[in-house]
Every structure is written in structure tokens, then in C-alpha cells.
Coordinates of C-alpha atoms and ligand atoms in Angstrom, one line a residue:
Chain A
X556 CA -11.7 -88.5 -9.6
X557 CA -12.7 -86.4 -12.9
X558 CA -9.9 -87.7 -15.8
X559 CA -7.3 -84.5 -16.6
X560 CA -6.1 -84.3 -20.3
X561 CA -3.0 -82.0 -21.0
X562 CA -2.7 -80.5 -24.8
X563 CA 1.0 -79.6 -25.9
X564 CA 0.9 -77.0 -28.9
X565 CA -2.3 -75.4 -29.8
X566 CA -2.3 -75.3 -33.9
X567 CA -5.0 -76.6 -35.9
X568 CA -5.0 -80.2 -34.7
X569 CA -4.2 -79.5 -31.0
X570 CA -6.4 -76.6 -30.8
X571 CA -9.2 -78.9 -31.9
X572 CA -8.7 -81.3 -29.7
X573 CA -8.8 -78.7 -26.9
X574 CA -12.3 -77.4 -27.9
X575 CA -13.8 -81.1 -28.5
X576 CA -11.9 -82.1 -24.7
X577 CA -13.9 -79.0 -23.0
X578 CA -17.3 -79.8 -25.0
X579 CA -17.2 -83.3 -23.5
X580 CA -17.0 -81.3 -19.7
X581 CA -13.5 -83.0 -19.5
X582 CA -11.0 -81.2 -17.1
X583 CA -8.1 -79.4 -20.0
X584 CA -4.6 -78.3 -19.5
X585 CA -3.6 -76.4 -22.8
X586 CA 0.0 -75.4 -23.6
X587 CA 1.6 -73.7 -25.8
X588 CA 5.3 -71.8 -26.0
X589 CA 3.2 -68.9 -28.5
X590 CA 1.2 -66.4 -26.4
X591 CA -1.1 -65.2 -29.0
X592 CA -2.3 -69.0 -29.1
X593 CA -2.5 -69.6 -25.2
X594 CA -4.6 -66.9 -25.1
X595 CA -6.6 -67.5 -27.6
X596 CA -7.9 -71.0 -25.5
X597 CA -7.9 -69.5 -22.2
X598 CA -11.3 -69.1 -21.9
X599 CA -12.1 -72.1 -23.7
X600 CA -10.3 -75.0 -21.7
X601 CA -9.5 -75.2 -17.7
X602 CA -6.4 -73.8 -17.6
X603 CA -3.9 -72.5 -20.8
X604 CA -0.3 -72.1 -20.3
X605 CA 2.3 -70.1 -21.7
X606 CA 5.5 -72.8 -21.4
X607 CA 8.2 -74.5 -23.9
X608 CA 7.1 -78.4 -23.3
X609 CA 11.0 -79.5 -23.7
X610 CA 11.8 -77.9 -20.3
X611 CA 11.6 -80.4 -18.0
X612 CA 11.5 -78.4 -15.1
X613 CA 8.3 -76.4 -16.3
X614 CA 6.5 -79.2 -16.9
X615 CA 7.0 -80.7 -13.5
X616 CA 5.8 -77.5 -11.7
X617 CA 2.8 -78.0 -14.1
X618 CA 2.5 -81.6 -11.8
X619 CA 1.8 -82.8 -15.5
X620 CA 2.9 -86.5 -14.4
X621 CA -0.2 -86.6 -12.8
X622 CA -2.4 -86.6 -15.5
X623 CA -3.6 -89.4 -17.5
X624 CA -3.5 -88.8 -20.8
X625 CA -1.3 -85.7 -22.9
X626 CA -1.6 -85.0 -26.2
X627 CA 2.0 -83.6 -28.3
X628 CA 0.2 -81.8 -31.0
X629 CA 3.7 -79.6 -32.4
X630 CA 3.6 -80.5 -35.6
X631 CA 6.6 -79.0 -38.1
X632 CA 9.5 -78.8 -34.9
X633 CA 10.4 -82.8 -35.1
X634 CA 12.6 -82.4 -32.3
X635 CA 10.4 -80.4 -29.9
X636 CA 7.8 -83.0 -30.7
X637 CA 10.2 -86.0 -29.6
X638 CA 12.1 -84.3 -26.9
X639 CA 8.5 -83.7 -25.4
X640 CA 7.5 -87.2 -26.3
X641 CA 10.6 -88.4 -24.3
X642 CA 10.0 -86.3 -21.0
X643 CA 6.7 -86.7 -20.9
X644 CA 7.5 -90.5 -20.8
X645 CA 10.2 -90.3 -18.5
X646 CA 7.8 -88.7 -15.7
X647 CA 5.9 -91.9 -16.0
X648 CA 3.0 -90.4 -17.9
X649 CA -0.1 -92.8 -18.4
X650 CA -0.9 -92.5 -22.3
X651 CA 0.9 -90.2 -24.5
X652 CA -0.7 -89.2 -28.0
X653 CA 1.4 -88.1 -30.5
X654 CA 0.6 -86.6 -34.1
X655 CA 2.9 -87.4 -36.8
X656 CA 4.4 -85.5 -39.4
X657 CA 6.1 -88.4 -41.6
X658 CA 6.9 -92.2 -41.5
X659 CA 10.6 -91.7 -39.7
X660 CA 8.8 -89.1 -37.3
X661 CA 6.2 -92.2 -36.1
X662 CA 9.1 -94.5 -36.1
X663 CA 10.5 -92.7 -33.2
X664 CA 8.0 -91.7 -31.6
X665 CA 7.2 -95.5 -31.2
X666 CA 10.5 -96.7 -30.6
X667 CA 10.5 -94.0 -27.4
X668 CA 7.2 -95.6 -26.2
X669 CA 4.3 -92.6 -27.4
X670 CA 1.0 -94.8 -26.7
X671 CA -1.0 -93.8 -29.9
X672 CA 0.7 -91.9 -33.2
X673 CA -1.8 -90.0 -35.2
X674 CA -1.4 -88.8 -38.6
X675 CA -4.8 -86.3 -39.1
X676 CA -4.1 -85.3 -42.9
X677 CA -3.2 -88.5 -44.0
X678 CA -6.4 -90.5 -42.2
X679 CA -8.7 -87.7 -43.4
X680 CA -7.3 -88.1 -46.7
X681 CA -8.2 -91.8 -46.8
X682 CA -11.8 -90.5 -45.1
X683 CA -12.5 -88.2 -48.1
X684 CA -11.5 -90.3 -51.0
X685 CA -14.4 -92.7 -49.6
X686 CA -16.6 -89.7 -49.5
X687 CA -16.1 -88.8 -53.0
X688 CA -16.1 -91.5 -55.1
X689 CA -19.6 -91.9 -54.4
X690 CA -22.0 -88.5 -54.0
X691 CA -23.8 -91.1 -51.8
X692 CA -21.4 -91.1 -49.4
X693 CA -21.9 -88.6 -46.5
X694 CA -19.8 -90.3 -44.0
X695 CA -17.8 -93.8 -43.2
X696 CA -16.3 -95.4 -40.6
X697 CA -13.5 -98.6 -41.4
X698 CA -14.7 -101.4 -39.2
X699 CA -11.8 -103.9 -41.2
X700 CA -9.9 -104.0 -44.0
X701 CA -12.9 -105.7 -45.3
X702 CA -16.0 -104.2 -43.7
X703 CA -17.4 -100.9 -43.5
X704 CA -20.0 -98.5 -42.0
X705 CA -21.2 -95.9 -44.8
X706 CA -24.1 -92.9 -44.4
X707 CA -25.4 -93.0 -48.1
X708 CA -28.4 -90.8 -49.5
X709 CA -31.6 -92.0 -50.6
X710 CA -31.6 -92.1 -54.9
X711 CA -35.1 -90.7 -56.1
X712 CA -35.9 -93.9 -57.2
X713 CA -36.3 -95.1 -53.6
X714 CA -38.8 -92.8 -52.4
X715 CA -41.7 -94.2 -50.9
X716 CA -40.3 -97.8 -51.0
X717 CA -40.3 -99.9 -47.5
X718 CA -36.7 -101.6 -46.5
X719 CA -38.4 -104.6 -47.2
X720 CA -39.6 -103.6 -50.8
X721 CA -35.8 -102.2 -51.1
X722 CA -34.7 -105.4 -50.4
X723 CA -31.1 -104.5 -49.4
X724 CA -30.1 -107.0 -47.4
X725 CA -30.8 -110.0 -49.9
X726 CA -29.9 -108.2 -52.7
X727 CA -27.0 -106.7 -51.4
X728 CA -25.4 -108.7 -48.1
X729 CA -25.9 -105.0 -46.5
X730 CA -27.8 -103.8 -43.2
X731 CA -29.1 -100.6 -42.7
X732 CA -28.9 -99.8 -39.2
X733 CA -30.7 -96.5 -39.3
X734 CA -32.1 -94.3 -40.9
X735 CA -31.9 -90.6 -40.5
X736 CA -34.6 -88.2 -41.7
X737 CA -33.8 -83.8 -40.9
X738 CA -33.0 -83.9 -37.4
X739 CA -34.8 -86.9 -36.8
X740 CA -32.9 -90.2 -36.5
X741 CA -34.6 -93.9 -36.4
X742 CA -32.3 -96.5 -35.1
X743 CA -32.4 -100.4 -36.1
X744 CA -35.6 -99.6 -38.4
X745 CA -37.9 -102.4 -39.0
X746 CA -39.2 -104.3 -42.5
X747 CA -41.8 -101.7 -42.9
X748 CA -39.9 -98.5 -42.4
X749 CA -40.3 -96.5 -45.3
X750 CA -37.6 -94.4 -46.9
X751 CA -37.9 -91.2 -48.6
X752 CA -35.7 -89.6 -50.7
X753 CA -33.0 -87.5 -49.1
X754 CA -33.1 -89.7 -46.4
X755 CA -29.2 -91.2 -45.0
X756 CA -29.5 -94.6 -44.5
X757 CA -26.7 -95.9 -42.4
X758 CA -25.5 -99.2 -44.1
X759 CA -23.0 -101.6 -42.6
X760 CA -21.5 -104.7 -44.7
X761 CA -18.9 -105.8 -46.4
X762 CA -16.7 -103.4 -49.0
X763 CA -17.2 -105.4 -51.7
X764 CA -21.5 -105.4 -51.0
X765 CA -21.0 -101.6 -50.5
X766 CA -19.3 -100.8 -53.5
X767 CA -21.8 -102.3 -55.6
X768 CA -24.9 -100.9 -53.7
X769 CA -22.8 -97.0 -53.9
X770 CA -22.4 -98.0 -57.7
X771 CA -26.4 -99.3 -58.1
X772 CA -27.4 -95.8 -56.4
X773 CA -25.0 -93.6 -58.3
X774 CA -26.7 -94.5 -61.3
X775 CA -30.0 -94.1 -60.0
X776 CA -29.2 -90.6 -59.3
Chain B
X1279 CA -18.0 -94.2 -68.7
X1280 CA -15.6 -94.2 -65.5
X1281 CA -15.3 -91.5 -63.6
X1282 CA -12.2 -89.1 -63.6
X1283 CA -10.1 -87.6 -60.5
X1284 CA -7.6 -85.4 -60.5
X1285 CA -5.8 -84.3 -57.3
X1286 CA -3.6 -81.0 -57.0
X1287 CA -0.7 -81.0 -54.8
X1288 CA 0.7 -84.2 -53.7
X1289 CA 1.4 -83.5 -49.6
X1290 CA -0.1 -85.9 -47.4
X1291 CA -3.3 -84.8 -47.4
X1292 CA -3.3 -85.1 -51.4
X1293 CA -1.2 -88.1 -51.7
X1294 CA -2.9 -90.0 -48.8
X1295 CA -6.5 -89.6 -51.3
X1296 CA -4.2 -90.5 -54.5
X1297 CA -3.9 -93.6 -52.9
X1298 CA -6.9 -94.2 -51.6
X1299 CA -8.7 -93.1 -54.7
X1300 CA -6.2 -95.5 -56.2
X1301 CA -7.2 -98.6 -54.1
X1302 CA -10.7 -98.1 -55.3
X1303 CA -10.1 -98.7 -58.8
X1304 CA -10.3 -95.1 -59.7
X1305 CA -8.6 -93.4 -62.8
X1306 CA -6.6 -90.9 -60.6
X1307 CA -4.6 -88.0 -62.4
X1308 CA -1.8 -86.6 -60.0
X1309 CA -0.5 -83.3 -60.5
X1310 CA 2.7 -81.0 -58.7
X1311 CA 5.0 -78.3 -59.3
X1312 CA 7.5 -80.6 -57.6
X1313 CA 9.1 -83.6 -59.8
X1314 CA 10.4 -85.4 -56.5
X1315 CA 6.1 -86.0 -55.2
X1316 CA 5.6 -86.0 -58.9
X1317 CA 7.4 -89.5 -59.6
X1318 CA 6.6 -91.1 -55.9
X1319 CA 3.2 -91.4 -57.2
X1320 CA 3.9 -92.5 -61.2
X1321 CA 3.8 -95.9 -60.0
X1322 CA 0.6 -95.4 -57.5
X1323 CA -1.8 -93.3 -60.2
X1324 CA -2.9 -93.5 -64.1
X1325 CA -1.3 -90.5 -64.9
X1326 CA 1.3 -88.3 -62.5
X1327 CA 2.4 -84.6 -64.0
X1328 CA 4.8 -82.2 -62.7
X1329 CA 2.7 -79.0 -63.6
X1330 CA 1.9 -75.2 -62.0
X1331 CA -1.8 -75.2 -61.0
X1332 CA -1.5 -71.4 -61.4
X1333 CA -1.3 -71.6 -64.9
X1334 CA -4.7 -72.0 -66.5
X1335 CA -3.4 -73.0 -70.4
X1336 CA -1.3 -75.9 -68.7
X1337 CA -5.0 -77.0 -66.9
X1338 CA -6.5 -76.6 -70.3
X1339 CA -4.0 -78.8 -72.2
X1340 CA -4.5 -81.8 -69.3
X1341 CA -8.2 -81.5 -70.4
X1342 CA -9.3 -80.7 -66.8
X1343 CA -12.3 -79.2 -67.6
X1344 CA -14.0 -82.9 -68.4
X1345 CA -12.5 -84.2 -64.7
X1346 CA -16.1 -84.9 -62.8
X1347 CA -14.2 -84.3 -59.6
X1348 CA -10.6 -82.2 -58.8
X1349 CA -9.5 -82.1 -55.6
X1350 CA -7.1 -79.0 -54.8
X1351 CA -4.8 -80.1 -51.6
X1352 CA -2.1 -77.0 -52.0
X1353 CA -1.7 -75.8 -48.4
X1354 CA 0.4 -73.5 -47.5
X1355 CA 0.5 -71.2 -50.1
X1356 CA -3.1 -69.6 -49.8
X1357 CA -2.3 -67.5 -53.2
X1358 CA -2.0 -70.2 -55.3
X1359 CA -4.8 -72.9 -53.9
X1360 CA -7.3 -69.8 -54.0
X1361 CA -5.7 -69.0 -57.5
X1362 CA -5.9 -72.7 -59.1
X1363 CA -9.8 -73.1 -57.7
X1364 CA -11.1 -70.1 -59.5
X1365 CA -9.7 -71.7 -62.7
X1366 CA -11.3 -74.7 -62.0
X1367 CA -14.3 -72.9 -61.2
X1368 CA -13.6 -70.7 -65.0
X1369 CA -12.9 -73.7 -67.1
X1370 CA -16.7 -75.4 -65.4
X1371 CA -15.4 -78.4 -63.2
X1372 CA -18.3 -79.8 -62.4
X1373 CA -17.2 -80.6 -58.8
X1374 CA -14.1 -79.1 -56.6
X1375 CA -13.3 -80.1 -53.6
X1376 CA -10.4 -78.2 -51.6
X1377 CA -8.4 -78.7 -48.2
X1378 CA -8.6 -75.1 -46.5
X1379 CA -6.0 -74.0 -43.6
X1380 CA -7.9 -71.5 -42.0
X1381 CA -11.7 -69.8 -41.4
X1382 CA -10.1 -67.3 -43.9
X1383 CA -9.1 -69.3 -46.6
X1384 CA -12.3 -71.5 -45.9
X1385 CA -14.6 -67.8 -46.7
X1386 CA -12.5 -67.0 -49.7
X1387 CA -13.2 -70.4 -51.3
X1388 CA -16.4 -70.1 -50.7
X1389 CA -17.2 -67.3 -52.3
X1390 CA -15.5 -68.1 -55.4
X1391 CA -17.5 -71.2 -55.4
X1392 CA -15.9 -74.4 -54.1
X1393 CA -18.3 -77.3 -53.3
X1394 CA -16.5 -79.0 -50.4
X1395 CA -14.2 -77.3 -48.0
X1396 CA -11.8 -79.9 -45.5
X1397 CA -10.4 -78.9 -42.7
X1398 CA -7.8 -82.0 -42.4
X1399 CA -6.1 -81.3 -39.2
X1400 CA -9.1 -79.8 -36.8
X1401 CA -11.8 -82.6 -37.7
X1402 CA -9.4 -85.1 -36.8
X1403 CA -8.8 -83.3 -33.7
X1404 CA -12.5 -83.7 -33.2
X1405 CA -12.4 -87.2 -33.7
X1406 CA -9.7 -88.3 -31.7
X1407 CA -10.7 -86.4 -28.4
X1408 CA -13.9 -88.3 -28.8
X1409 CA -11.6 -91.5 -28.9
X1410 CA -9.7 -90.4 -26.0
X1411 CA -12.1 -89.5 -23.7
X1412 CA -13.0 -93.4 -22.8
X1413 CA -9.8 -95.8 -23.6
X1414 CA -12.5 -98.2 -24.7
X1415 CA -13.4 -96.1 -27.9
X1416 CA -11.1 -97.8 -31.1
X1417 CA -12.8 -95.2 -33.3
X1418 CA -16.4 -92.8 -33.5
X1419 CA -18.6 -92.0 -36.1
X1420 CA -21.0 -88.6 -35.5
X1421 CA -24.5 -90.2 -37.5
X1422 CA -26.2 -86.6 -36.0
X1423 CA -25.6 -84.1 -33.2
X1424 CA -27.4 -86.4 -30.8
X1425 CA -26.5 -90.1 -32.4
X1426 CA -23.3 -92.0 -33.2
X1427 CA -21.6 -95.1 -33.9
X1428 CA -19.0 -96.7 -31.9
X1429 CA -16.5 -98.8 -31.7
X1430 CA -15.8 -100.3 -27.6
X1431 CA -13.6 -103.0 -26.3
X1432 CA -15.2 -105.6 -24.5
X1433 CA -14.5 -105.4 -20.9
X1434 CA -13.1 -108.6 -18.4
X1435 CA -16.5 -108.4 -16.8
X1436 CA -18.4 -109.0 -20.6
X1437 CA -16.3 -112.1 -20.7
X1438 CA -18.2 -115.3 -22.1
X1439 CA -21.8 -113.7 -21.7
X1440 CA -23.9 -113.4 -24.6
X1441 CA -25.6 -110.1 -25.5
X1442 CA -28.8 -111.2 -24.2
X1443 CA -27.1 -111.6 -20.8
X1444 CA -25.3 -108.5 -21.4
X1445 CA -28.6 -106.6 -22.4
X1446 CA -27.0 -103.3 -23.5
X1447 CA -30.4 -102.4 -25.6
X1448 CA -32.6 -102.8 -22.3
X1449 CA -30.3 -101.4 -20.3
X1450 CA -28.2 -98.3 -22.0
X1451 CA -31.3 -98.4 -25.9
X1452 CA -27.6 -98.6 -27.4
X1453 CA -27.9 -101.7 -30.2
X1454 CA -24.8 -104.1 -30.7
X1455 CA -24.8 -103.5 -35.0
X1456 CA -21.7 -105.9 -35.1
X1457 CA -18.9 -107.5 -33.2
X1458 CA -15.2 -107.5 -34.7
X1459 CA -13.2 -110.5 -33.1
X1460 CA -9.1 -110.3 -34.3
X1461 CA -10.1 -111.0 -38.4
X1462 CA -13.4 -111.8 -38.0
X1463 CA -16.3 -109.8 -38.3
X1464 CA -20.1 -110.8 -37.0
X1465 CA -22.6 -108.3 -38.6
X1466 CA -26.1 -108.0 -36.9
X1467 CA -25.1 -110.7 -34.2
X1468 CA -28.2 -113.0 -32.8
X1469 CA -29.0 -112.4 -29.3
X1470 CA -26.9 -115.7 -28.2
X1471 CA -23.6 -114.4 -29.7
X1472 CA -21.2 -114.8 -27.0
X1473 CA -18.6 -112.3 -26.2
X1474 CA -14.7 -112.5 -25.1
X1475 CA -12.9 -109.7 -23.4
X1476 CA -11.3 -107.7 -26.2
X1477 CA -13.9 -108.0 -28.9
X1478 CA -14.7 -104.7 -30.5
X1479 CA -18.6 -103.8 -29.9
X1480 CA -19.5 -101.8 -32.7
X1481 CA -22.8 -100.1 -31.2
X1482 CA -25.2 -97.6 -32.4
X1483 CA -27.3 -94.8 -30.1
X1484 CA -27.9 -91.5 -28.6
X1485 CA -25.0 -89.8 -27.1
X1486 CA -25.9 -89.8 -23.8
X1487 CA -27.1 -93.2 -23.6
X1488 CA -23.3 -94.5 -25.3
X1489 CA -21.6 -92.6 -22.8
X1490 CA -23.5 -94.2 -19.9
X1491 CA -22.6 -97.3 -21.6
X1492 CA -18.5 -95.9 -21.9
X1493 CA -18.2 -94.8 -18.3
X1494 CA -19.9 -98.6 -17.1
X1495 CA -17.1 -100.1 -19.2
X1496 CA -14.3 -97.8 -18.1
X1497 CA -15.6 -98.8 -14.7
X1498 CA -15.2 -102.8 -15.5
X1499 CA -11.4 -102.3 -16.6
Ligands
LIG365 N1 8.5 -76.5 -27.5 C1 7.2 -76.2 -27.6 N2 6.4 -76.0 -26.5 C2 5.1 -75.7 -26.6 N3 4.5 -75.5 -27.7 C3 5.2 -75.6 -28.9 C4 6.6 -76.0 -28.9 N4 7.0 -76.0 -30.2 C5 5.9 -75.7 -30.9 N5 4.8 -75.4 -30.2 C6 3.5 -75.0 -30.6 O1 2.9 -76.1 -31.3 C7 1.8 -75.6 -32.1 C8 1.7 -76.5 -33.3 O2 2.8 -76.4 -34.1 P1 2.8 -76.6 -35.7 O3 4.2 -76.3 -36.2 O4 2.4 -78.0 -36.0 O5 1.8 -75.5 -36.1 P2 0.5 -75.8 -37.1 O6 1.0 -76.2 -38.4 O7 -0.2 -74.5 -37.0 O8 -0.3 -77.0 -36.4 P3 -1.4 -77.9 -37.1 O9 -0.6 -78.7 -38.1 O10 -2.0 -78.7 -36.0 O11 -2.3 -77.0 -37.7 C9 2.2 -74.2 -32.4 O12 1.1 -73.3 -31.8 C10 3.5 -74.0 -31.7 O13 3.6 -72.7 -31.1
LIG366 N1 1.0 -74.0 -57.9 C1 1.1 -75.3 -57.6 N2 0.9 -76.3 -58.5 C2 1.0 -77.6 -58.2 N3 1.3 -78.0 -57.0 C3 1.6 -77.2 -56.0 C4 1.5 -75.8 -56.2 N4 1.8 -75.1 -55.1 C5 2.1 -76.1 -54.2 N5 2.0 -77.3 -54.7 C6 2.2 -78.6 -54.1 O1 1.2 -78.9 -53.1 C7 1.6 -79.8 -52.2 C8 1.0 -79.6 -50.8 O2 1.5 -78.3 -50.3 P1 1.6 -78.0 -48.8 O3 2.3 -76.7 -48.7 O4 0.3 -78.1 -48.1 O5 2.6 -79.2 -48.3 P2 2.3 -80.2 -47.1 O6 2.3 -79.4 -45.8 O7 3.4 -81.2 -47.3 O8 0.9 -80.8 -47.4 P3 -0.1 -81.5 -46.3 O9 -0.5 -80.5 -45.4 O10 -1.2 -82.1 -47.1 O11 0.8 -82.5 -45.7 C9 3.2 -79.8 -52.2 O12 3.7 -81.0 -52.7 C10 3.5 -78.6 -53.2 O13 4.6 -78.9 -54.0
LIG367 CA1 1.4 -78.2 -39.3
LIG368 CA1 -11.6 -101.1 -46.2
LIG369 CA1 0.6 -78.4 -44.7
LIG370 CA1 -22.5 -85.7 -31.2

């Protein structure tokens, strides 16, 4: 049986979600208690709602119980948000996902059992900081406290160098795991592979070895 | 000399990079109309002000114009975070990056000439339906429309095989870049590696060819 993802509150966040549900050909339920904004998805997800998600009632008759996953995406109205939270929790739903507005919001949203607590301007502002402190840096993903995958851009004085003239594994402690060139994209590159400039070369390693490879490149630029 | 940053408007969004610019070492330099955000980051950044963005003399005497990056993270109020980035933009800040709230807001600063646009709250929303969509999925980076990074939870069924038993490469062309087990972290793992249930696969490939490799491991749960 296809997997059934509900979306309470359709703002920026939720509304997101919604589109990037459908794009994957999942099966959405989108809900919102504003009209303007349910019909604004209705042609976008499976089915979009008009309903208040802290009447218990409505969201029975909406069988939501039976899904396995919901999303509470009301942000500003804390008490919608954790009334919600609570129903939804109540009926036995499978996994919850909650976005956060502050610390003592999270806090109760954990202590009434939401599954995962997401706080998307916070996290991104973490994301962008990494992005601008180098020019390099197109992209990054955490993979520890310590260790990091980064996309960073090909300095002028790289062009026309192999990976093995580059030499960024000894000199650096860093992989590059692929290399992307325009639309093309070459995955787990070999010795020879040659590098142009403007190319993103996707590096995994440890903060530390990253840092000083971002710094090395920024003032090659 | 080091680089200087200076973020406007201290919400989550802006005090979230503070921080983060912070960790990195960076000379940060804090600035809102609101004393109580004000002195929560005094202790976090080099230099905290309580000042109106709108008011280009006050920018002049903080000496923004030599800033190499300003980040404007005012929100709500459209007026001023349109007002305050054509100031920038005046006084010849070399780079300004700003968090928008809507496709509006996003064409205005455009015009006048911002360099990076976020949209906090709907690429998040991207990002987590993408972690949603398989329970196995910790976290996602997008390397191209077609390619992306990974991170899945080793199933029951991977338990104690090594990745040349497992043979995701022959079987899904996804590569195994590194494997994340509680603290530790194995970057480029040898063939032999051996796997435990509930090691994080961090694993590069196309799309469709990850998803097969998802739905098998949703399967094995
Ligand atoms: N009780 C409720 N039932 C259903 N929907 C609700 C309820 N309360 C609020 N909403 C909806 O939740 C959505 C998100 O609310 P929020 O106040 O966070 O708006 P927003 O700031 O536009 O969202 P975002 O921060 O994601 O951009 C709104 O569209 C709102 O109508
Ligand atoms: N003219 C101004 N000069 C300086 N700071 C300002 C100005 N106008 C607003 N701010 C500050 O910008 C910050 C962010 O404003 P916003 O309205 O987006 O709050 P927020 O919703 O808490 O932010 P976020 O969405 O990042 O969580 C606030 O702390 C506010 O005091
Ligand atoms: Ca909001
Ligand atoms: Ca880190
Ligand atoms: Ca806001
Ligand atoms: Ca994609």
C-alpha cells in the first residue's frame, strides 16, 4: 500500500513540504483552517482541506489516524500547534513532525511525544553561515560534529590539473567524491580526472581538513 | 586581513548564523533595533549594537561599507529589509546577502541588487519531505537535479556483511562515500568494512538509483 502523508497549515514551510511530497508521486493530504491557502494547493497535492486541526472530530472524519506520517506546520499559534500535536497523538498516529517556533515550544512538543521537531530558520541559518564564509562553498551537508560534506568551486589556479596532480587527499586528509561539470556530474572520479575551473568538486573530510582546504582556495581566487 | 560579517536583525534566522559565523572563528558584528536580541548575543559576537538599519548615517558611522559580507535577516517588515539593502547596496557592500519572505519581496531585492536571496522556511520544507519520504533518510544533500547525497540507516538485514557482500555499487551504481557508527566516522570505507544495523550509509548517486536503494531498505525494516 502507497505511504499517505497529511500537511497541517499550509505557510511557507508547510506549503513546501506539500509541493516537494507531490513531486516525489507521494499520496498528500493538505489542511489548512484559511481558504485562500487550501485552495491555493488543491491542484497541487491529492486532496486539500478546509478544517481547524484542533477539532478532534474533523480530523477523525478525515480517517487521519490512518496515515503514517503528518506534518503540524502552524507556526506563530503555539497552542494550535500543540493541541494538534496532542490529538494527532492520541488517535495513535505513526510519526508526527512538528516545526518549532522556540526552545519552550520543542520542549513540549517532545514532552507530548511529536516524533521529529524541526526548526527550518534556525537549521538554514546554520546552512548559510557555512555557505558564506567561504565563496567556495555552494552547498554542505553535517555528517558529525566533526566531519563534513562540502560542494566547493574550482580556484583558477586549478584548471587543467588531474586529482592526482591536486593532490588533495595527502595534502589535505580530504576526498572528493565527485565532480560536477554544467549539467554533467562524475561520481567517485579516478587519479586522472581532470578538473577545470568552475567545476564543484564534492569534498568529504574532516572540518578541520576542510577549513584549511576552503581557506587555501579562497586565496587562490 | 580577516574577513568581516555583519548580520542585521537578530530573529532566528539571523541569530542562528551569528552563532554559526561565531563558531567558525569569524569577526561577527550583530546589529538590532531591539536592546533585549541586542544583549543575548554581546556575549556570542565581537561586536553587538542596538541600531535602526533604516537609518543610513548610523550604517555609515559602524563603518559598514568595509564589511566584505552583510547579511539582512529583517522579516517581517518588508519596508525596512528592502529599505536597509538599498543602503547597503548605496554605501558599495561588496556582498549582501538577504532572507526574503515571499516571491514578492524575493523580485524587489532583486532588482535593487542583492546577491543572495534565502528563503529559510520553504527550502527546508524541501529538505525535510525528502527526509521523510523513506524513514531511513537522517539527512539529503541535492549535488544536481539528477544526483544526491544521502544519509540511510543500515537495515537488520545489512547486519554484519561487509559492503562487498552488500554490493550496493553493482547492484543500485550508488557508492558507500562513508559510514558514521555512534562517534565514529569511516571515510572512503574498503570493500571489507563490515556493517551493523543502525550505521549511517552516507551514499552518493543518481536519484533514481538511491531511491531503489531506499524503497529495498524500507522493505528490510
Ligand atoms: N488550527 C489550525 N488548523 C489548520 N490550520 C491552521 C490552524 N492554525 C493555523 N493554521 C494555518 O497554519 C499555517 C501556518 O501558520 P503560520 O502562522 O506559521 O504562518 P506562516 O508564518 O505563513 O508560516 P511559515 O512560517 O511556514 O511561513 C497558516 O496558513 C494558518 O492558516
Ligand atoms: N530597522 C531595523 N533595524 C534593525 N533591526 C530590525 C529592524 N527591523 C526589524 N529588526 C529586527 O529584525 C529581527 C528579525 O525580524 P523578524 O520580524 O523576522 O522576526 P522573527 O520572525 O523573530 O525572525 P525569524 O523569522 O528569523 O525568526 C527582529 O529581532 C527585529 O527586531
Ligand atoms: Ca511563521
Ligand atoms: Ca561541524
Ligand atoms: Ca519571521
Ligand atoms: Ca533531485
Amino acid at each position: 500500500m502507497k505511504k499517505q502523508y497529511a500537511v497541517i497549515g499550509l505557510g511557507r514551510f508547510g506549503g513546501s513540504m506539500c509541493k516537494a511530497l507531490a513531486d516525489q508521486g507521494m499520496e498528500v493530504l493538505a489542511i489548512d483552517i484559511d481558504e485562500d491557502r487550501v485552495n491555493e494547493f488543491s491542484n497541487v497535492v491529492t486532496h486539500a482541506v478546509i478544517a481547524d486541526s484542533t477539532d478532534e472530530g474533523v480530523l477523525k472524519s478525515l480517517g487521519i489516524r490512518n496515515f503514517q506520517h503528518v506534518v503540524v506546520a502552524i507556526g506563530d499559534n503555539l497552542q494550535s500547534s500543540i493541541l494538534t500535536t496532542l490529538i494527532l497523538k492520541e488517535m495513535g498516529v505513526e510519526k508526527i513532525t512538528v516545526k518549532a517556533q522556540n526552545d519552550y515550544h520543542e520542549k513540549v512538543l517532545r514532552k507530548i511525544g511529536a516524533d521529529k521537531i524541526i526548526h527550518p530558520e534556525r537549521d538554514m541559518g546554520v546552512r548559510i553561515a557555512h555557505q558564506i564564509v567561504s565563496n567556495n562553498v555552494l552547498d554542505y551537508l553535517e555528517l558529525s560534529d566533526e566531519h563534513s560534506i562540502v560542494e566547493l568551486v574550482a580556484t583558477k589556479k586549478m584548471n587543467n590539473k588531474s586529482l592526482i596532480e591536486l593532490d588533495i587527499r595527502a595534502k589535505y586528509g580530504c576526498n572528493v567524491v565527485a565532480v560536477k561539470r554544467g549539467k554533467d556530474i562524475y561520481v567517485s572520479p579516478q587519479a586522472d580526472q581532470s578538473i577545470h575551473q568552475g567545476d564543484v568538486l564534492i569534498v568529504i573530510g574532516g572540518d578541520k581538513d576542510i577549513n584549511r582546504l576552503e581557506k587555501q582556495m579562497a586565496n587562490e581566487e
